[in-house]
Amino acid sequence: GWCPLSPTGAQTTQLLVEPSWRPAVLWDRVTLICQGLGTASATTWYKDGQRWGQERGNNFTVTESGTYTCDRSGSRLSCPVNVSNDQVVLQVPAQAMLEGETLTLRCRY
């Protein structure tokens, strides 16, 4: 999906997902990691567009499906990550691909 960039062309807060396959699914024991400026204690989490608190630090294992974003020290909101509870998913690696590269897909159920 589309995510706005800062004026310098780089997202100042990044939301990483482990394991790094998209779409993320709840039964994969997904861990979200918020990276950016400031300290981990300054991380604010949002779930489904609503503020979700700061007590989780800069990473946690997801226990509920939803759309997550994070913010570090008021710098800029991360791109959203959706974690679903779908029973069947076709997953792709999360890293960027170039045209002509081989793409490995995973069908999981």
mmCIF file of N, CA and C in Angstrom:
data_model
loop_
_atom_site.group_PDB
_atom_site.id
_atom_site.type_symbol
_atom_site.label_atom_id
_atom_site.label_comp_id
_atom_site.label_asym_id
_atom_site.label_seq_id
_atom_site.Cartn_x
_atom_site.Cartn_y
_atom_site.Cartn_z
ATOM 1 N N GLY A 1 0.807 -1.188 0.000
ATOM 2 C CA GLY A 1 0.000 0.000 0.000
ATOM 3 C C GLY A 1 0.851 1.252 0.000
ATOM 4 N N TRP A 2 0.185 2.377 -0.222
ATOM 5 C CA TRP A 2 0.862 3.665 -0.306
ATOM 6 C C TRP A 2 1.112 4.195 1.087
ATOM 7 N N CYS A 3 2.287 4.787 1.276
ATOM 8 C CA CYS A 3 2.625 5.385 2.555
ATOM 9 C C CYS A 3 3.366 6.680 2.294
ATOM 10 N N PRO A 4 2.928 7.803 2.886
ATOM 11 C CA PRO A 4 3.601 9.082 2.631
ATOM 12 C C PRO A 4 5.009 9.105 3.204
ATOM 13 N N LEU A 5 5.898 9.800 2.509
ATOM 14 C CA LEU A 5 7.270 9.941 2.949
ATOM 15 C C LEU A 5 7.502 11.314 3.525
ATOM 16 N N SER A 6 8.521 11.434 4.348
ATOM 17 C CA SER A 6 8.889 12.738 4.894
ATOM 18 C C SER A 6 9.485 13.577 3.771
ATOM 19 N N PRO A 7 9.654 14.905 3.965
ATOM 20 C CA PRO A 7 10.208 15.756 2.924
ATOM 21 C C PRO A 7 11.593 15.306 2.454
ATOM 22 N N THR A 8 12.349 14.599 3.269
ATOM 23 C CA THR A 8 13.673 14.147 2.857
ATOM 24 C C THR A 8 13.595 12.851 2.056
ATOM 25 N N GLY A 9 12.386 12.306 1.888
ATOM 26 C CA GLY A 9 12.217 11.102 1.084
ATOM 27 C C GLY A 9 12.321 9.802 1.855
ATOM 28 N N ALA A 10 12.418 9.861 3.177
ATOM 29 C CA ALA A 10 12.516 8.642 3.985
ATOM 30 C C ALA A 10 11.503 8.695 5.113
ATOM 31 N N GLN A 11 10.867 7.580 5.367
ATOM 32 C CA GLN A 11 9.924 7.500 6.474
ATOM 33 C C GLN A 11 10.720 7.557 7.773
ATOM 34 N N THR A 12 10.393 8.493 8.667
ATOM 35 C CA THR A 12 11.189 8.658 9.881
ATOM 36 C C THR A 12 10.886 7.601 10.934
ATOM 37 N N THR A 13 9.701 7.013 10.907
ATOM 38 C CA THR A 13 9.350 5.922 11.813
ATOM 39 C C THR A 13 8.990 4.714 10.957
ATOM 40 N N GLN A 14 9.609 3.574 11.248
ATOM 41 C CA GLN A 14 9.352 2.370 10.479
ATOM 42 C C GLN A 14 8.770 1.295 11.381
ATOM 43 N N LEU A 15 7.797 0.572 10.853
ATOM 44 C CA LEU A 15 7.187 -0.533 11.572
ATOM 45 C C LEU A 15 7.607 -1.823 10.873
ATOM 46 N N LEU A 16 8.452 -2.607 11.554
ATOM 47 C CA LEU A 16 8.956 -3.862 11.002
ATOM 48 C C LEU A 16 8.132 -5.027 11.528
ATOM 49 N N VAL A 17 8.070 -6.092 10.737
ATOM 50 C CA VAL A 17 7.263 -7.261 11.084
ATOM 51 C C VAL A 17 8.137 -8.506 11.025
ATOM 52 N N GLU A 18 8.071 -9.319 12.065
ATOM 53 C CA GLU A 18 8.746 -10.620 12.089
ATOM 54 C C GLU A 18 7.708 -11.696 12.369
ATOM 55 N N PRO A 19 7.619 -12.763 11.574
ATOM 56 C CA PRO A 19 8.391 -13.024 10.375
ATOM 57 C C PRO A 19 8.023 -12.043 9.263
ATOM 58 N N SER A 20 8.949 -11.821 8.354
ATOM 59 C CA SER A 20 8.804 -10.748 7.366
ATOM 60 C C SER A 20 8.109 -11.201 6.088
ATOM 61 N N TRP A 21 6.904 -11.728 6.232
ATOM 62 C CA TRP A 21 6.062 -12.102 5.091
ATOM 63 C C TRP A 21 4.786 -11.277 5.135
ATOM 64 N N ARG A 22 4.263 -10.942 3.947
ATOM 65 C CA ARG A 22 3.022 -10.182 3.852
ATOM 66 C C ARG A 22 1.999 -10.990 3.080
ATOM 67 N N PRO A 23 0.741 -11.009 3.450
ATOM 68 C CA PRO A 23 0.213 -10.345 4.626
ATOM 69 C C PRO A 23 0.605 -11.087 5.903
ATOM 70 N N ALA A 24 0.703 -10.336 6.985
ATOM 71 C CA ALA A 24 0.999 -10.928 8.290
ATOM 72 C C ALA A 24 -0.273 -11.599 8.809
ATOM 73 N N VAL A 25 -0.096 -12.779 9.413
ATOM 74 C CA VAL A 25 -1.242 -13.504 9.961
ATOM 75 C C VAL A 25 -1.020 -13.791 11.441
ATOM 76 N N LEU A 26 -2.076 -13.661 12.192
ATOM 77 C CA LEU A 26 -2.030 -13.782 13.646
ATOM 78 C C LEU A 26 -1.403 -15.100 14.106
ATOM 79 N N TRP A 27 -1.721 -16.201 13.435
ATOM 80 C CA TRP A 27 -1.241 -17.512 13.873
ATOM 81 C C TRP A 27 0.239 -17.734 13.575
ATOM 82 N N ASP A 28 0.931 -16.744 13.008
ATOM 83 C CA ASP A 28 2.377 -16.810 12.781
ATOM 84 C C ASP A 28 3.165 -16.273 13.981
ATOM 85 N N ARG A 29 2.490 -15.904 15.061
ATOM 86 C CA ARG A 29 3.142 -15.268 16.219
ATOM 87 C C ARG A 29 3.937 -14.047 15.770
ATOM 88 N N VAL A 30 3.235 -13.102 15.195
ATOM 89 C CA VAL A 30 3.817 -11.897 14.611
ATOM 90 C C VAL A 30 4.335 -10.955 15.697
ATOM 91 N N THR A 31 5.567 -10.475 15.521
ATOM 92 C CA THR A 31 6.136 -9.451 16.388
ATOM 93 C C THR A 31 6.263 -8.160 15.592
ATOM 94 N N LEU A 32 5.775 -7.065 16.143
ATOM 95 C CA LEU A 32 5.910 -5.746 15.536
ATOM 96 C C LEU A 32 7.036 -5.004 16.238
ATOM 97 N N ILE A 33 7.878 -4.335 15.449
ATOM 98 C CA ILE A 33 9.026 -3.601 15.979
ATOM 99 C C ILE A 33 8.979 -2.182 15.425
ATOM 100 N N CYS A 34 8.920 -1.199 16.308
ATOM 101 C CA CYS A 34 8.867 0.199 15.900
ATOM 102 C C CYS A 34 10.267 0.802 15.991
ATOM 103 N N GLN A 35 10.761 1.303 14.863
ATOM 104 C CA GLN A 35 12.089 1.915 14.829
ATOM 105 C C GLN A 35 11.974 3.372 14.409
ATOM 106 N N GLY A 36 12.778 4.210 15.053
ATOM 107 C CA GLY A 36 12.775 5.622 14.702
ATOM 108 C C GLY A 36 13.587 6.414 15.699
ATOM 109 N N LEU A 37 13.419 7.724 15.664
ATOM 110 C CA LEU A 37 14.139 8.603 16.572
ATOM 111 C C LEU A 37 13.607 8.457 17.983
ATOM 112 N N GLY A 38 14.414 8.813 18.958
ATOM 113 C CA GLY A 38 13.965 8.802 20.346
ATOM 114 C C GLY A 38 14.153 7.449 21.003
ATOM 115 N N THR A 39 13.669 7.328 22.222
ATOM 116 C CA THR A 39 13.836 6.105 22.995
ATOM 117 C C THR A 39 12.629 5.195 22.833
ATOM 118 N N ALA A 40 12.829 3.911 23.139
ATOM 119 C CA ALA A 40 11.748 2.932 23.025
ATOM 120 C C ALA A 40 10.563 3.310 23.906
ATOM 121 N N SER A 41 10.830 3.927 25.057
ATOM 122 C CA SER A 41 9.748 4.295 25.970
ATOM 123 C C SER A 41 8.875 5.401 25.396
ATOM 124 N N ALA A 42 9.377 6.078 24.351
ATOM 125 C CA ALA A 42 8.603 7.148 23.720
ATOM 126 C C ALA A 42 7.751 6.634 22.553
ATOM 127 N N THR A 43 7.618 5.315 22.423
ATOM 128 C CA THR A 43 6.830 4.726 21.339
ATOM 129 C C THR A 43 5.348 4.752 21.690
ATOM 130 N N THR A 44 4.545 5.272 20.772
ATOM 131 C CA THR A 44 3.091 5.238 20.926
ATOM 132 C C THR A 44 2.521 4.331 19.851
ATOM 133 N N TRP A 45 1.682 3.394 20.250
ATOM 134 C CA TRP A 45 1.081 2.431 19.332
ATOM 135 C C TRP A 45 -0.366 2.805 19.036
ATOM 136 N N TYR A 46 -0.798 2.484 17.817
ATOM 137 C CA TYR A 46 -2.180 2.697 17.393
ATOM 138 C C TYR A 46 -2.681 1.398 16.772
ATOM 139 N N LYS A 47 -3.917 1.054 17.118
ATOM 140 C CA LYS A 47 -4.565 -0.125 16.538
ATOM 141 C C LYS A 47 -5.895 0.319 15.943
ATOM 142 N N ASP A 48 -6.082 0.018 14.663
ATOM 143 C CA ASP A 48 -7.296 0.397 13.945
ATOM 144 C C ASP A 48 -7.587 1.894 14.066
ATOM 145 N N GLY A 49 -6.521 2.704 14.025
ATOM 146 C CA GLY A 49 -6.652 4.160 14.039
ATOM 147 C C GLY A 49 -6.821 4.779 15.414
ATOM 148 N N GLN A 50 -6.892 3.969 16.456
ATOM 149 C CA GLN A 50 -7.082 4.480 17.809
ATOM 150 C C GLN A 50 -5.791 4.330 18.617
ATOM 151 N N ARG A 51 -5.479 5.348 19.424
ATOM 152 C CA ARG A 51 -4.301 5.271 20.283
ATOM 153 C C ARG A 51 -4.407 4.032 21.175
ATOM 154 N N TRP A 52 -3.332 3.275 21.266
ATOM 155 C CA TRP A 52 -3.377 1.987 21.931
ATOM 156 C C TRP A 52 -2.424 1.914 23.104
ATOM 157 N N GLY A 53 -1.723 3.007 23.391
ATOM 158 C CA GLY A 53 -0.888 3.071 24.585
ATOM 159 C C GLY A 53 0.601 3.048 24.306
ATOM 160 N N GLN A 54 1.369 3.258 25.381
ATOM 161 C CA GLN A 54 2.814 3.304 25.295
ATOM 162 C C GLN A 54 3.484 2.188 26.100
ATOM 163 N N GLU A 55 2.710 1.423 26.845
ATOM 164 C CA GLU A 55 3.297 0.455 27.770
ATOM 165 C C GLU A 55 3.946 -0.739 27.071
ATOM 166 N N ARG A 56 3.783 -0.873 25.775
ATOM 167 C CA ARG A 56 4.334 -2.027 25.061
ATOM 168 C C ARG A 56 5.796 -1.851 24.660
ATOM 169 N N GLY A 57 6.370 -0.674 24.844
ATOM 170 C CA GLY A 57 7.753 -0.423 24.430
ATOM 171 C C GLY A 57 7.857 -0.365 22.921
ATOM 172 N N ASN A 58 9.020 -0.723 22.372
ATOM 173 C CA ASN A 58 9.188 -0.600 20.929
ATOM 174 C C ASN A 58 8.885 -1.891 20.169
ATOM 175 N N ASN A 59 8.536 -2.990 20.885
ATOM 176 C CA ASN A 59 8.138 -4.206 20.182
ATOM 177 C C ASN A 59 7.223 -5.047 21.064
ATOM 178 N N PHE A 60 6.390 -5.859 20.400
ATOM 179 C CA PHE A 60 5.515 -6.773 21.131
ATOM 180 C C PHE A 60 4.981 -7.825 20.167
ATOM 181 N N THR A 61 4.511 -8.941 20.718
ATOM 182 C CA THR A 61 3.896 -10.001 19.924
ATOM 183 C C THR A 61 2.403 -9.727 19.842
ATOM 184 N N VAL A 62 1.889 -9.721 18.622
ATOM 185 C CA VAL A 62 0.489 -9.383 18.369
ATOM 186 C C VAL A 62 -0.422 -10.512 18.833
ATOM 187 N N THR A 63 -1.499 -10.151 19.531
ATOM 188 C CA THR A 63 -2.476 -11.150 19.985
ATOM 189 C C THR A 63 -3.870 -10.893 19.421
ATOM 190 N N GLU A 64 -4.038 -9.792 18.669
ATOM 191 C CA GLU A 64 -5.331 -9.449 18.078
ATOM 192 C C GLU A 64 -5.117 -9.019 16.628
ATOM 193 N N SER A 65 -6.021 -9.451 15.740
ATOM 194 C CA SER A 65 -5.940 -8.984 14.368
ATOM 195 C C SER A 65 -6.304 -7.498 14.331
ATOM 196 N N GLY A 66 -5.814 -6.798 13.321
ATOM 197 C CA GLY A 66 -6.106 -5.377 13.184
ATOM 198 C C GLY A 66 -5.037 -4.686 12.363
ATOM 199 N N THR A 67 -5.174 -3.364 12.246
ATOM 200 C CA THR A 67 -4.208 -2.550 11.519
ATOM 201 C C THR A 67 -3.421 -1.723 12.532
ATOM 202 N N TYR A 68 -2.099 -1.883 12.515
ATOM 203 C CA TYR A 68 -1.224 -1.281 13.517
ATOM 204 C C TYR A 68 -0.328 -0.213 12.896
ATOM 205 N N THR A 69 -0.091 0.857 13.650
ATOM 206 C CA THR A 69 0.905 1.863 13.313
ATOM 207 C C THR A 69 1.601 2.251 14.611
ATOM 208 N N CYS A 70 2.754 2.931 14.475
ATOM 209 C CA CYS A 70 3.457 3.391 15.667
ATOM 210 C C CYS A 70 4.077 4.756 15.397
ATOM 211 N N ASP A 71 4.456 5.418 16.477
ATOM 212 C CA ASP A 71 5.069 6.741 16.414
ATOM 213 C C ASP A 71 6.164 6.794 17.471
ATOM 214 N N ARG A 72 7.321 7.322 17.104
ATOM 215 C CA ARG A 72 8.423 7.470 18.060
ATOM 216 C C ARG A 72 8.699 8.947 18.275
ATOM 217 N N SER A 73 8.542 9.408 19.488
ATOM 218 C CA SER A 73 8.859 10.785 19.888
ATOM 219 C C SER A 73 8.158 11.836 19.041
ATOM 220 N N GLY A 74 6.953 11.538 18.581
ATOM 221 C CA GLY A 74 6.197 12.511 17.811
ATOM 222 C C GLY A 74 6.798 12.836 16.458
ATOM 223 N N SER A 75 7.694 11.961 15.940
ATOM 224 C CA SER A 75 8.352 12.258 14.671
ATOM 225 C C SER A 75 7.394 12.141 13.482
ATOM 226 N N ARG A 76 6.869 10.996 13.251
ATOM 227 C CA ARG A 76 5.915 10.779 12.172
ATOM 228 C C ARG A 76 5.364 9.374 12.305
ATOM 229 N N LEU A 77 4.097 9.217 12.020
ATOM 230 C CA LEU A 77 3.446 7.914 12.108
ATOM 231 C C LEU A 77 4.039 6.954 11.076
ATOM 232 N N SER A 78 4.225 5.696 11.473
ATOM 233 C CA SER A 78 4.736 4.682 10.553
ATOM 234 C C SER A 78 3.677 4.334 9.509
ATOM 235 N N CYS A 79 4.099 3.604 8.491
ATOM 236 C CA CYS A 79 3.142 3.023 7.551
ATOM 237 C C CYS A 79 2.335 1.962 8.303
ATOM 238 N N PRO A 80 1.089 1.741 7.925
ATOM 239 C CA PRO A 80 0.273 0.743 8.621
ATOM 240 C C PRO A 80 0.673 -0.683 8.258
ATOM 241 N N VAL A 81 0.487 -1.588 9.208
ATOM 242 C CA VAL A 81 0.674 -3.019 8.991
ATOM 243 C C VAL A 81 -0.615 -3.710 9.403
ATOM 244 N N ASN A 82 -1.184 -4.487 8.484
ATOM 245 C CA ASN A 82 -2.396 -5.230 8.794
ATOM 246 C C ASN A 82 -2.012 -6.644 9.219
ATOM 247 N N VAL A 83 -2.558 -7.082 10.345
ATOM 248 C CA VAL A 83 -2.378 -8.455 10.813
ATOM 249 C C VAL A 83 -3.763 -9.097 10.796
ATOM 250 N N SER A 84 -3.919 -10.112 9.943
ATOM 251 C CA SER A 84 -5.236 -10.732 9.788
ATOM 252 C C SER A 84 -5.299 -12.052 10.552
ATOM 253 N N ASN A 85 -6.486 -12.599 10.621
ATOM 254 C CA ASN A 85 -6.687 -13.913 11.223
ATOM 255 C C ASN A 85 -7.247 -14.869 10.170
ATOM 256 N N ASP A 86 -6.914 -14.595 8.881
ATOM 257 C CA ASP A 86 -7.401 -15.426 7.788
ATOM 258 C C ASP A 86 -6.887 -16.854 7.922
ATOM 259 N N GLN A 87 -7.698 -17.816 7.475
ATOM 260 C CA GLN A 87 -7.304 -19.218 7.580
ATOM 261 C C GLN A 87 -6.404 -19.654 6.427
ATOM 262 N N VAL A 88 -6.518 -18.990 5.261
ATOM 263 C CA VAL A 88 -5.690 -19.300 4.100
ATOM 264 C C VAL A 88 -5.114 -17.998 3.576
ATOM 265 N N VAL A 89 -3.789 -17.941 3.373
ATOM 266 C CA VAL A 89 -3.162 -16.725 2.845
ATOM 267 C C VAL A 89 -2.113 -17.081 1.796
ATOM 268 N N LEU A 90 -1.954 -16.202 0.812
ATOM 269 C CA LEU A 90 -0.871 -16.281 -0.149
ATOM 270 C C LEU A 90 0.097 -15.173 0.232
ATOM 271 N N GLN A 91 1.296 -15.552 0.689
ATOM 272 C CA GLN A 91 2.245 -14.581 1.223
ATOM 273 C C GLN A 91 3.402 -14.331 0.266
ATOM 274 N N VAL A 92 3.941 -13.102 0.355
ATOM 275 C CA VAL A 92 5.127 -12.704 -0.399
ATOM 276 C C VAL A 92 6.149 -12.156 0.594
ATOM 277 N N PRO A 93 7.447 -12.210 0.260
ATOM 278 C CA PRO A 93 8.454 -11.609 1.144
ATOM 279 C C PRO A 93 8.210 -10.111 1.281
ATOM 280 N N ALA A 94 8.506 -9.572 2.451
ATOM 281 C CA ALA A 94 8.224 -8.169 2.729
ATOM 282 C C ALA A 94 9.203 -7.213 2.049
ATOM 283 N N GLN A 95 10.393 -7.694 1.658
ATOM 284 C CA GLN A 95 11.377 -6.788 1.085
ATOM 285 C C GLN A 95 11.002 -6.370 -0.338
ATOM 286 N N ALA A 96 11.537 -5.240 -0.755
ATOM 287 C CA ALA A 96 11.271 -4.707 -2.091
ATOM 288 C C ALA A 96 11.878 -5.633 -3.148
ATOM 289 N N MET A 97 11.202 -5.725 -4.271
ATOM 290 C CA MET A 97 11.672 -6.557 -5.379
ATOM 291 C C MET A 97 11.893 -5.682 -6.607
ATOM 292 N N LEU A 98 12.806 -6.119 -7.447
ATOM 293 C CA LEU A 98 13.046 -5.444 -8.717
ATOM 294 C C LEU A 98 12.491 -6.299 -9.843
ATOM 295 N N GLU A 99 12.079 -5.644 -10.917
ATOM 296 C CA GLU A 99 11.551 -6.362 -12.070
ATOM 297 C C GLU A 99 12.607 -7.347 -12.576
ATOM 298 N N GLY A 100 12.173 -8.573 -12.855
ATOM 299 C CA GLY A 100 13.086 -9.594 -13.349
ATOM 300 C C GLY A 100 13.602 -10.529 -12.274
ATOM 301 N N GLU A 101 13.480 -10.133 -10.997
ATOM 302 C CA GLU A 101 13.919 -11.002 -9.902
ATOM 303 C C GLU A 101 12.905 -12.122 -9.686
ATOM 304 N N THR A 102 13.390 -13.239 -9.177
ATOM 305 C CA THR A 102 12.513 -14.362 -8.864
ATOM 306 C C THR A 102 11.776 -14.071 -7.563
ATOM 307 N N LEU A 103 10.488 -14.317 -7.552
ATOM 308 C CA LEU A 103 9.645 -14.071 -6.383
ATOM 309 C C LEU A 103 9.132 -15.396 -5.848
ATOM 310 N N THR A 104 9.368 -15.657 -4.568
ATOM 311 C CA THR A 104 8.866 -16.871 -3.925
ATOM 312 C C THR A 104 7.569 -16.534 -3.202
ATOM 313 N N LEU A 105 6.529 -17.305 -3.498
ATOM 314 C CA LEU A 105 5.232 -17.148 -2.841
ATOM 315 C C LEU A 105 5.015 -18.322 -1.888
ATOM 316 N N ARG A 106 4.267 -18.065 -0.811
ATOM 317 C CA ARG A 106 3.911 -19.134 0.117
ATOM 318 C C ARG A 106 2.396 -19.186 0.251
ATOM 319 N N CYS A 107 1.822 -20.365 0.018
ATOM 320 C CA CYS A 107 0.403 -20.567 0.280
ATOM 321 C C CYS A 107 0.319 -21.271 1.618
ATOM 322 N N ARG A 108 -0.347 -20.640 2.576
ATOM 323 C CA ARG A 108 -0.384 -21.183 3.941
ATOM 324 C C ARG A 108 -1.817 -21.347 4.406
ATOM 325 N N TYR A 109 -2.046 -22.374 5.192
ATOM 326 C CA TYR A 109 -3.391 -22.615 5.727
ATOM 327 C C TYR A 109 -3.321 -23.265 7.075
#
